[in-house]
Amino acid sequence: MQQKYDYLIVGAGLFGAVFAHEAVTRGKTCLVIDRRGHIGGNIHCEEVEGIQVHCYGAHIFHTSDKEVWDYAGRFVTFNHFVNSPVAIYKDELYNLPFNMNTFSKLWGVRTPAQAQEKIQEQIAELDIGEPQNLEEQALKLVGRDVYEKLVKGYTEKQWGRDCRELPAFIIKRLPLRFTFDNNYFSDPYQGIPTEGYDALAERLLEGSDVRLRTDYFEFIKEHPSIAHKTVFTGMIDEFFGFRLGHLEYRTVSFETEVLDCSNWQGNAVVNYTEREVPYTRIIEHKHFGFGRQPKTVISREYPAEWTPGMEPYYPVNNEKNQALYEAYRRLAEERTDVIFGGRLGSYRYYDMDKVIRAALDAVREELG
């Protein structure tokens, strides 16, 4: 490890891989390290029974940014998968997002006007002023029936807290769609790579040196001058030794099993919205690729409070954590030798297209 690189990129996920690719095409040298044993970060997939299994939960590429869509399409071919999840509450099944199919099942209504009237009637009965918590915010947006059956239990499992203990700003809006369209996303571009997400990461990382199972903090002690500059996509608070305190995260664990049947739930994503059901959703991976394999693979997702040693998935963006992140961000601005990016480096939940956009913008700012 005597070579001096232009960039040490910490994390082989999307941000790091895109940055590496763009830097290499501009004639720069990059060393990419990752503490895990695979590339791709949380978009990593493994093939099981001929099925691409999303190891860290469902990753559905969707975007309104044509430049990002075209960029990703240079490396992989996207299929025409459209995310149309369903939700199960007790013994009832509903379409998501909240649309005319949902409202028809809830109330027997047939027209948008009838659905809007029902929702406004429920909101008026509640007579909520300025919402003081997430529950009041959600009730003011969608009324009692949608909230009780499709929002409350799922949200409390996701955050590990009663909705009345969560701040109102977490739910700024709940989309109500008064059409019979079950497409969860409104973005014009959507799909899943036919080659799998690892192929995307592999092609982005061509031309870079890659070292897996490598912890940055141990590595940099042994090789303090390995690169002129660092791109850090890990936890920003960990980079600074938690000197201002720990940011909070939520994590997710997965219970994955192979089933001896060709089709178990009939849909890629099924949410379970009762608080009493311990998992938030079940993914049946083969449906992302329209698979016809004789067996199937499902994953149950269990959200939990993050503790050190677990994989941090998404930030707890309440006022306390945002204030702490701002303090860390000010420290980061003082480090002209480090670029912070990605989900953990920016302490924000990023969709995949937003990660690619942020990485492209970071490279352009850095290298033009």
XYZ file of C-alpha atoms in Angstrom, residues 4 38 60 68 107 122 135 137 164 177 185 194 202 208 211 236 247 272 299 318 330 360:
22
model
C -0.545 7.499 -3.264
C -19.442 -6.914 -0.781
C -36.899 0.114 -6.588
C -29.867 10.388 -13.623
C -66.363 2.952 2.359
C -64.000 12.809 9.088
C -51.126 11.446 15.208
C -51.050 15.709 11.865
C -48.544 10.786 19.889
C -54.757 9.916 -4.981
C -44.477 6.441 -7.422
C -32.228 -6.916 -15.101
C -19.269 -3.375 -10.428
C -10.703 1.806 -9.160
C -10.599 -3.421 -0.776
C -20.588 11.585 10.132
C -26.897 10.829 16.249
C -48.670 -5.247 7.469
C -38.090 -11.512 3.519
C -36.381 15.086 14.885
C -20.120 22.749 10.573
C -22.554 13.721 -9.636
